[in-house]
Short mmCIF file of C-alpha atoms in Angstrom, two decimals:
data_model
loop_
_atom_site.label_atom_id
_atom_site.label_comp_id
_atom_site.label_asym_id
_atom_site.label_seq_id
_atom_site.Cartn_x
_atom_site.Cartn_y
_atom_site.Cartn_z
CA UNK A 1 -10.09 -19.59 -65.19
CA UNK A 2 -13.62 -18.14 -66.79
CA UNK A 3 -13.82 -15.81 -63.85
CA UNK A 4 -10.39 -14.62 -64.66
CA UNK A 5 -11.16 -14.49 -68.28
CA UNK A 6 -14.21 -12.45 -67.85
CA UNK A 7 -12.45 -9.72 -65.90
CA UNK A 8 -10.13 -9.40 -68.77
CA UNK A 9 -6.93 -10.30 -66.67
CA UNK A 10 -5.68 -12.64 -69.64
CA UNK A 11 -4.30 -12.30 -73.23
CA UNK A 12 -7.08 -14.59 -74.90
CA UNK A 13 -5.25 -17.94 -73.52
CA UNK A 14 -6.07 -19.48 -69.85
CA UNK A 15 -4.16 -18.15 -67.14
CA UNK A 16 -3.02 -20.08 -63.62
CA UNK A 17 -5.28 -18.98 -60.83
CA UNK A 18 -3.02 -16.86 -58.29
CA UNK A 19 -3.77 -17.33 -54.10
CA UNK A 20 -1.70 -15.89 -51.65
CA UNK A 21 0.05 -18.82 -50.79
CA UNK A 22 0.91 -19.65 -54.36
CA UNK A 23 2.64 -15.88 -54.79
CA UNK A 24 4.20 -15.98 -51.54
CA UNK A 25 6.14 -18.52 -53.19
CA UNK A 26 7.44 -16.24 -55.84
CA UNK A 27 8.23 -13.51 -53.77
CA UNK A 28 10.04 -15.87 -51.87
CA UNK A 29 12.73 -15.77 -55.20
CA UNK A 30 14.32 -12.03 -54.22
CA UNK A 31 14.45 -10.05 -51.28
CA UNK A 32 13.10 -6.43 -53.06
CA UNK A 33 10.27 -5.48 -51.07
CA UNK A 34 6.97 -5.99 -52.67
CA UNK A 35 5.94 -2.48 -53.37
CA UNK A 36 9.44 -1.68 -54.78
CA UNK A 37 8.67 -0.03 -58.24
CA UNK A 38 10.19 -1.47 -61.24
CA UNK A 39 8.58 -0.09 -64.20
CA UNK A 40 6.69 3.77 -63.47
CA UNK A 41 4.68 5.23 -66.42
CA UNK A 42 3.74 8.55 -65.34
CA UNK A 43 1.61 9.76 -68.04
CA UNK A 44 -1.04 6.84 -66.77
CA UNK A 45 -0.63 7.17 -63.17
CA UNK A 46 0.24 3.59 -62.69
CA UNK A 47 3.55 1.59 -62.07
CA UNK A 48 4.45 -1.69 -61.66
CA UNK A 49 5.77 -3.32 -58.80
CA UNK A 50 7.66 -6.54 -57.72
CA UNK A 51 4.00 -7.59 -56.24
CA UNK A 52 2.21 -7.31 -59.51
CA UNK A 53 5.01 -8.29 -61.45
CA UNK A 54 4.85 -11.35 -59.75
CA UNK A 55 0.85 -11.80 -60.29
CA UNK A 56 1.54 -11.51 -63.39
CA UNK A 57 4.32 -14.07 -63.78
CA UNK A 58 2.31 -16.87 -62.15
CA UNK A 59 -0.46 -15.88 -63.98
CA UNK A 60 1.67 -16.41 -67.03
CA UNK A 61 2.28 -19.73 -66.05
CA UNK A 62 5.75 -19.27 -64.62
CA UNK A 63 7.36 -21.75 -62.19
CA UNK A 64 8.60 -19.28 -59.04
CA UNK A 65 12.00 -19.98 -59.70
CA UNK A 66 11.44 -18.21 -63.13
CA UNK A 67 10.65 -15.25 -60.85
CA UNK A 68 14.32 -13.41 -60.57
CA UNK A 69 14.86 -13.63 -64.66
CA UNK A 70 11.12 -11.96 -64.68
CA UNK A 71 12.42 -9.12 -62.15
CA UNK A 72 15.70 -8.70 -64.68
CA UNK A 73 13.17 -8.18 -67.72
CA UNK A 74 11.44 -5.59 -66.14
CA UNK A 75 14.53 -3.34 -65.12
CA UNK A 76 15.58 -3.72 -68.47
CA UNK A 77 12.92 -2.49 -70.31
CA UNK A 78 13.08 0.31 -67.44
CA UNK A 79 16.71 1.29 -68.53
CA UNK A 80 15.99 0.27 -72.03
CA UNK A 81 13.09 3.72 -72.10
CA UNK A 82 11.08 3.37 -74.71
CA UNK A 83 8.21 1.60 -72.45
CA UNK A 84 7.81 4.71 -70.28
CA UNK A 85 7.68 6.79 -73.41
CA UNK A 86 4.32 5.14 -73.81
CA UNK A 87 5.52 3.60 -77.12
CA UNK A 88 3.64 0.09 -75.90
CA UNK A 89 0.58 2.34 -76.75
CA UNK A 90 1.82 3.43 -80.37
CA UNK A 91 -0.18 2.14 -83.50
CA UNK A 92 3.27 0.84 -84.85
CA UNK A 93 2.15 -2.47 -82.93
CA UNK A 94 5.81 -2.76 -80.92
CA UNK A 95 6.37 -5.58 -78.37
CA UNK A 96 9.42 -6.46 -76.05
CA UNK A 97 12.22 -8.98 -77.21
CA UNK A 98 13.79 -10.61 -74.04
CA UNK A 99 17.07 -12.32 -74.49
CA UNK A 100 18.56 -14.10 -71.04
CA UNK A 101 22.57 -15.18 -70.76
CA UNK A 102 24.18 -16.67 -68.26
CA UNK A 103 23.75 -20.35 -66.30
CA UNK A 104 20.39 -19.50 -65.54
CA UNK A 105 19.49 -20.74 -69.38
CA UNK A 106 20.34 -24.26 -68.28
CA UNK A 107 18.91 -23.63 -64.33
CA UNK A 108 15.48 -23.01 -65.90
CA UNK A 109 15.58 -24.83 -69.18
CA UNK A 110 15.24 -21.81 -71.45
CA UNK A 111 15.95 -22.95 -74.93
CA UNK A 112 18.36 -21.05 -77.46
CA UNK A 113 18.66 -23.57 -80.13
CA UNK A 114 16.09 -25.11 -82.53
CA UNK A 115 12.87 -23.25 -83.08
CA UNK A 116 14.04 -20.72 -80.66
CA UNK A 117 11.14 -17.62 -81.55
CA UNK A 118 8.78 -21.18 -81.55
CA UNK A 119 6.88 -22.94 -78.57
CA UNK A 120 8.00 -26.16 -77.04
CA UNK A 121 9.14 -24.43 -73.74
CA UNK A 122 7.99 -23.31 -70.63
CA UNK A 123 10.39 -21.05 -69.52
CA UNK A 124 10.97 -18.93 -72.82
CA UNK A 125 6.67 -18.66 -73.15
CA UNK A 126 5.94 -18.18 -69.97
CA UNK A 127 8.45 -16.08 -68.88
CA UNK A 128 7.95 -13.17 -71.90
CA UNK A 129 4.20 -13.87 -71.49
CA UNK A 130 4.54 -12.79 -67.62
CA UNK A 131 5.64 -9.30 -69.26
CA UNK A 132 2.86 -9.14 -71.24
CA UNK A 133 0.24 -9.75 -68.95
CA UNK A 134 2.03 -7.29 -66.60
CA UNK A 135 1.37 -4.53 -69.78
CA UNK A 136 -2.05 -5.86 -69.73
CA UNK A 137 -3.18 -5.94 -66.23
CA UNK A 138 -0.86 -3.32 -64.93
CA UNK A 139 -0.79 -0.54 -67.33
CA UNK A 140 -4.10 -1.56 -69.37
CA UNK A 141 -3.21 -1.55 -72.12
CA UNK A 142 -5.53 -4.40 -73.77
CA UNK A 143 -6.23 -3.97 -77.31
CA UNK A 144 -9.14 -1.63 -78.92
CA UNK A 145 -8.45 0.52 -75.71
CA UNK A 146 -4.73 2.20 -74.67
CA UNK A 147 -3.20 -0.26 -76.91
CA UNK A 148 -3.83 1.45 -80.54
CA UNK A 149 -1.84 -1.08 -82.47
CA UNK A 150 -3.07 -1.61 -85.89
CA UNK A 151 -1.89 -5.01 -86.12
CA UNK A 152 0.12 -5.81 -84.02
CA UNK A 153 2.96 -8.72 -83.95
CA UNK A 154 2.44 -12.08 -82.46
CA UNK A 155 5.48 -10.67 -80.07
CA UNK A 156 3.31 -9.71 -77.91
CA UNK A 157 1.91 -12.94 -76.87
CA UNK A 158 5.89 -13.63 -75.65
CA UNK A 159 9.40 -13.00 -77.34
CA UNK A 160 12.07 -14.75 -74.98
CA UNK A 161 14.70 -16.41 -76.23
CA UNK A 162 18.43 -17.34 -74.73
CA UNK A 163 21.20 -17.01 -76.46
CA UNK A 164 23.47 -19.89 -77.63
CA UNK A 165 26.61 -19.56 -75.89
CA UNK A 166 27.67 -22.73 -76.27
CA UNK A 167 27.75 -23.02 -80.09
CA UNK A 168 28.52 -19.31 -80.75
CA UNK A 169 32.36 -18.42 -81.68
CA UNK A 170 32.11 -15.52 -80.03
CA UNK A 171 32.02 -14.30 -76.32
CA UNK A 172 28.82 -14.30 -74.61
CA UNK A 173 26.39 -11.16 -75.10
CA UNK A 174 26.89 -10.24 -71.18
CA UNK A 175 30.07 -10.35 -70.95
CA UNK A 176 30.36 -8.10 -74.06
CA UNK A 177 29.34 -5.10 -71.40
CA UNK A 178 30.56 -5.57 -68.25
CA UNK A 179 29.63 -8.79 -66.77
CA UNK A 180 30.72 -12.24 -66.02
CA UNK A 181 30.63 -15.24 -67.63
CA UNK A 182 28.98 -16.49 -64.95
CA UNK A 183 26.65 -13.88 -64.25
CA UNK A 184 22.99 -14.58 -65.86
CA UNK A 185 21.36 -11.62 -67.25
CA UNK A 186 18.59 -10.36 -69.16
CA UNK A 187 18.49 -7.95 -72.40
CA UNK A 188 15.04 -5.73 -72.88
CA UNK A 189 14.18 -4.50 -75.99
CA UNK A 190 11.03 -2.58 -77.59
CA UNK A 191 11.17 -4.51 -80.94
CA UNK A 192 8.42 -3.82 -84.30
CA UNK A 193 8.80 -6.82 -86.30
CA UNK A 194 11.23 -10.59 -87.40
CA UNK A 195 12.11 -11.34 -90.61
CA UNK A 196 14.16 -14.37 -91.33
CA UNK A 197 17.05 -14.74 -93.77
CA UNK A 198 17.58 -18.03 -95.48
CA UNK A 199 20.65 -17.71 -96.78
CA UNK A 200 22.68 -20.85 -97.70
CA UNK A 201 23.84 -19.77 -100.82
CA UNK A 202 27.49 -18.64 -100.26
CA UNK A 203 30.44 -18.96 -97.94
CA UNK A 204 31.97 -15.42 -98.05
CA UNK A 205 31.10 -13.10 -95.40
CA UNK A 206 30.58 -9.98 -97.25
CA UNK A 207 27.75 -11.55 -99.62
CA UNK A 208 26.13 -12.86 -96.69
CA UNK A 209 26.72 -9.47 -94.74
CA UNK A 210 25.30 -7.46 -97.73
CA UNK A 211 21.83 -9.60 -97.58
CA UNK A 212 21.71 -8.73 -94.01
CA UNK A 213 22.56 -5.28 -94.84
CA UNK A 214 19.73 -5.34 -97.54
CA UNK A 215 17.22 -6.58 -95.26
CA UNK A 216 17.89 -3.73 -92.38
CA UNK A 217 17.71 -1.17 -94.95
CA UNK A 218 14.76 -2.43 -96.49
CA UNK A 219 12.17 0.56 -97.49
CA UNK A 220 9.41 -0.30 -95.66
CA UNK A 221 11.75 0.05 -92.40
CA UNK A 222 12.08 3.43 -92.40
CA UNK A 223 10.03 4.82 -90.11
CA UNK A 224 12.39 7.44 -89.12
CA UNK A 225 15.80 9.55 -90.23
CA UNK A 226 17.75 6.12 -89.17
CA UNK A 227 16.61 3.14 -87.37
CA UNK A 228 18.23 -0.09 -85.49
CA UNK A 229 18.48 -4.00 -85.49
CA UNK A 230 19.00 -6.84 -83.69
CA UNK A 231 20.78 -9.31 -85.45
CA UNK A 232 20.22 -13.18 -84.33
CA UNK A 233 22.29 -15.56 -86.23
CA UNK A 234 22.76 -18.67 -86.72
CA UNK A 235 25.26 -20.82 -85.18
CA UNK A 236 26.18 -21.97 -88.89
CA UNK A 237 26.25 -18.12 -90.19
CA UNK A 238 28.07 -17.16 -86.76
CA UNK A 239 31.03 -19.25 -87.87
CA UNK A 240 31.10 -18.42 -91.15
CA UNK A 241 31.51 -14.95 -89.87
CA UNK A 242 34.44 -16.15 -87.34
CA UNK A 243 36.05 -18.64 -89.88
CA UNK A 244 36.59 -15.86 -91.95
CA UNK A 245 38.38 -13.52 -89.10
CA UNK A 246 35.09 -11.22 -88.05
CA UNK A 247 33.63 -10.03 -84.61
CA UNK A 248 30.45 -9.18 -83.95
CA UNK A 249 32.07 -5.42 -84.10
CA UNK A 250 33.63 -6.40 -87.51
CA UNK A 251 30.25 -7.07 -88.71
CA UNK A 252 28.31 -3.95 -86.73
CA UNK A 253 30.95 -2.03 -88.56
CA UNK A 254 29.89 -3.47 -92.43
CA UNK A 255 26.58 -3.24 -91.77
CA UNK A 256 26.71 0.17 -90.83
CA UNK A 257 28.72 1.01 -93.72
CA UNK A 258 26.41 -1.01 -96.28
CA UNK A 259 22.86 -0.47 -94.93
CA UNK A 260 22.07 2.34 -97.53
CA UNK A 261 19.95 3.30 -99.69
CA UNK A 262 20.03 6.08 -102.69
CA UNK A 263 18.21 8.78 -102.42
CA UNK A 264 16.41 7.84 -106.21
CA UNK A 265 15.20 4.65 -103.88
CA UNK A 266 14.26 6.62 -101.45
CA UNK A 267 12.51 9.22 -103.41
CA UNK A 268 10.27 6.24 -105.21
CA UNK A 269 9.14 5.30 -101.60
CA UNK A 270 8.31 8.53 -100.64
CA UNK A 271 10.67 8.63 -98.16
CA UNK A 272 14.04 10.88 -99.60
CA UNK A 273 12.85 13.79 -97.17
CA UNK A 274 12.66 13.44 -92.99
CA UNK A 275 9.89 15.87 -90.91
CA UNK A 276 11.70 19.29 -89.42
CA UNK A 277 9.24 18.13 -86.14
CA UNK A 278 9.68 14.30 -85.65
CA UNK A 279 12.77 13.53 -87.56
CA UNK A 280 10.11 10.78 -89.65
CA UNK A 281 10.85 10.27 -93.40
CA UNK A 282 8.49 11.57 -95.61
CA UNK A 283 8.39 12.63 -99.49
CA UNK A 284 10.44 16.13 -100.72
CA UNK A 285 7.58 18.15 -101.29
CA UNK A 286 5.95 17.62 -97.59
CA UNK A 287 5.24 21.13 -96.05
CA UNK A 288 6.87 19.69 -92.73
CA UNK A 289 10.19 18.40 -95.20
CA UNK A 290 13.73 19.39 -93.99
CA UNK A 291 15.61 20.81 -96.98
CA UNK A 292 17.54 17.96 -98.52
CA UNK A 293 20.36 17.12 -101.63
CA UNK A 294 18.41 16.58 -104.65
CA UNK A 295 21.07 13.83 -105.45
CA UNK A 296 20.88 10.07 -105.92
CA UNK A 297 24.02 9.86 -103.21
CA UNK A 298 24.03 6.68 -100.44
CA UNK A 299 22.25 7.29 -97.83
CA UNK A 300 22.67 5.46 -94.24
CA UNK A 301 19.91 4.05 -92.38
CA UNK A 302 22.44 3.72 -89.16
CA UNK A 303 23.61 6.03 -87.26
CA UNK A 304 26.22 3.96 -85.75
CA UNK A 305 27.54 0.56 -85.88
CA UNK A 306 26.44 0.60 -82.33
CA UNK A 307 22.97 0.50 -83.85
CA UNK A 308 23.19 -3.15 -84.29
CA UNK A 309 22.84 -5.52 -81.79
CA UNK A 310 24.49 -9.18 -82.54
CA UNK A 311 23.10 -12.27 -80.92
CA UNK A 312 23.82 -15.74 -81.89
CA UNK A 313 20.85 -18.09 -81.19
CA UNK A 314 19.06 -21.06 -83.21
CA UNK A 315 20.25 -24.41 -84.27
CA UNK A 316 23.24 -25.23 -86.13
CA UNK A 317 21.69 -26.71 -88.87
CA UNK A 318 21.09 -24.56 -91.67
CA UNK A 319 21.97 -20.85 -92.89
CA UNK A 320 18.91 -19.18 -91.44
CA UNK A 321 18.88 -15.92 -89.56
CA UNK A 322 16.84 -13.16 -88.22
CA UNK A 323 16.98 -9.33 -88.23
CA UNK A 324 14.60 -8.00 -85.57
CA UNK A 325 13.76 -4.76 -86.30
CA UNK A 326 13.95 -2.63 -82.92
CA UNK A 327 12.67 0.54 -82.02
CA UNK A 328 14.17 3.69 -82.46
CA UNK A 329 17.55 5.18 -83.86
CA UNK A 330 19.59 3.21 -81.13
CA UNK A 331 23.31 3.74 -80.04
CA UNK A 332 25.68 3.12 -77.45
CA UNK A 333 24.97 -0.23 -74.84
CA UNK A 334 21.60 -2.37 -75.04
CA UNK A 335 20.22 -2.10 -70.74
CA UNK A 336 22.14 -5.77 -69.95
CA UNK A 337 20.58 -6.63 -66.27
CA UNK A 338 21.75 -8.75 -64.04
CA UNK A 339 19.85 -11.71 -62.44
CA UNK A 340 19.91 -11.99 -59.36
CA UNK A 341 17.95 -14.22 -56.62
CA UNK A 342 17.39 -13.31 -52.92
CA UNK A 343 20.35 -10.98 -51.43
CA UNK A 344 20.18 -7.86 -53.91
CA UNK A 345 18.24 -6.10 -56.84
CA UNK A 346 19.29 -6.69 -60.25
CA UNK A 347 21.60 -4.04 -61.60
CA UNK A 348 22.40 -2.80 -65.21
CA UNK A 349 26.35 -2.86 -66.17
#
């Protein structure tokens, strides 16, 4: 493990030595030929490949049978786009946020109830922690080198989390676009930061919907013209939602309407005006500064209800959520992947 450390093939934590053997048995888990490419980024001249993917997952710590849910992740965040943009370089500090469905949760013993962003389990650590030492050893990206994060977020050690189907009064995040209820699948996306709502304070939807609201639209957020969220409730604030007659839609579609902010709030943040170039918010009097309304009308941070991604995940014992702030002004469908073990690649619906 000190060799391996010293060639800087490992994220500051001890890694599983690899032999042959020992990734034969991986590889084993699909039939995609080794040197299949699952994740190209052009602009560095490398790519990775079910081969080093799999390295990288026993590396990680994985148990080969992980191995099919670690091939899902990586088409993902290869539909999902942002990776190949080279945004794993930015100074933002971003990270990917994995989120499996499906009967391979209980196959593998992911966990999507208590502590769920916490340790305690193999399958979630190991198997988000195989992506990152894929970014690592693949791409290079190590920190003080490609990787120009300022920060950075302690996602990038792992994010992987399932999602709680079974105490969720809603269907299945899957099945939502296009698949099965029995299909497993995996959910990519480039994420910048979690911040937890403890909210336990009120049974009507709309209160709790405007704190989630306030925490999207937050100030220090905006990054760009609009941005996007993942949403990971509660069980508890999940039915709350559904007791009182909403959908995840129903709720994409208030928070869309109430993530705002007036332009006077705006304005003391520096941010009322957005860059002619990048579309990044900036103050009025920026040379770069679109022409904008001088008003103190609402401004959305959304540009769709589509914007907001709605998981259910966590324990059902208290009124405590998360929005995870993603990257990017999103819309239309999140890059859902398939799992799938020997007898075919995994596909997006």
């Amino acid at each position: 493990m000190e060799y391996y450390a010293d060639q800087g093939w490992t994220d500051g934590l001890p890694v599983v030595p690899v032999t042959e053997s020992y990734l034969a048995e991986f590889l084993a888990q699909t039939d995609r030929d080794p040197g299949d490419v699952l994740l190209p980024m052009p602009q560095l001249n490398r790519a990775c490949t079910v081969r080093l993917a799999a390295i990288n997952a026993a590396l990680a710590g994985c148990r080969p049978e992980y191995f099919p849910v670690v091939l899902a992740a990586w088409e993902s965040l290869a539909a999902e786009g942002y990776p190949a943009k080279g945004i794993w370089q930015s100074t933002t500090g971003t990270a990917p946020f994995l989120i499996v469905n499906g009967p391979v949760r209980e196959r593998i013993g992911l966990n999507s109830k208590g502590n769920v962003f916490g340790s305690g389990f193999r399958a979630n650590a190991t198997i988000g922690r195989a992506i990152r030492l894929g970014v690592l050893n693949v791409f290079g990206l190590r920190p003080h080198e490609l990787d120009q994060a300022t920060q950075g977020t302690p996602a990038k050690y792992t994010f992987c989390i399932a999602e709680n189907e079974e105490e969720s009064p809603w269907p299945a995040l899957h099945t939502e676009f296009g698949l099965a209820a029995t299909d497993s699948a995996v959910t990519a996306i480039v994420i910048r930061s979690c911040v937890h709502i403890e909210a336990r304070h009120t049974r009507v939807p709309e209160q709790l919907a405007t704190d989630i609201a306030g925490t999207i639209s937050r100030t220090g957020a905006l990054i760009h013209e609009t941005i996007s969220a993942a949403v990971v409730l509660s069980p508890e604030h999940a039915r709350l939602f559904s007791a009182a007659g909403w959908g995840k839609s129903d709720l994409g579609q208030f928070l869309f309407d109430h993530a705002v902010r007036t332009r006077e709030e705006l304005a003391a943040a520096g941010k009322e005006a957005v860059s002619s170039r990048t579309r990044w918010r900036l103050p009025a009097d920026h040379p770069d500064a679109l022409p904008s309304d001088t008003g103190d009308g609402a401004v959305r941070v959304l540009n769709s209800p589509a914007a907001v991604l709605v998981v259910v995940a966590g324990a059902g014992n208290a009124g405590v959520s998360a929005v995870v702030e993603t990257f990017g002004p999103r819309g239309g469908p999140p890059p859902v992947t398939r799992v799938t073990g020997r007898g075919g690649a995994p596909r997006c619906a």
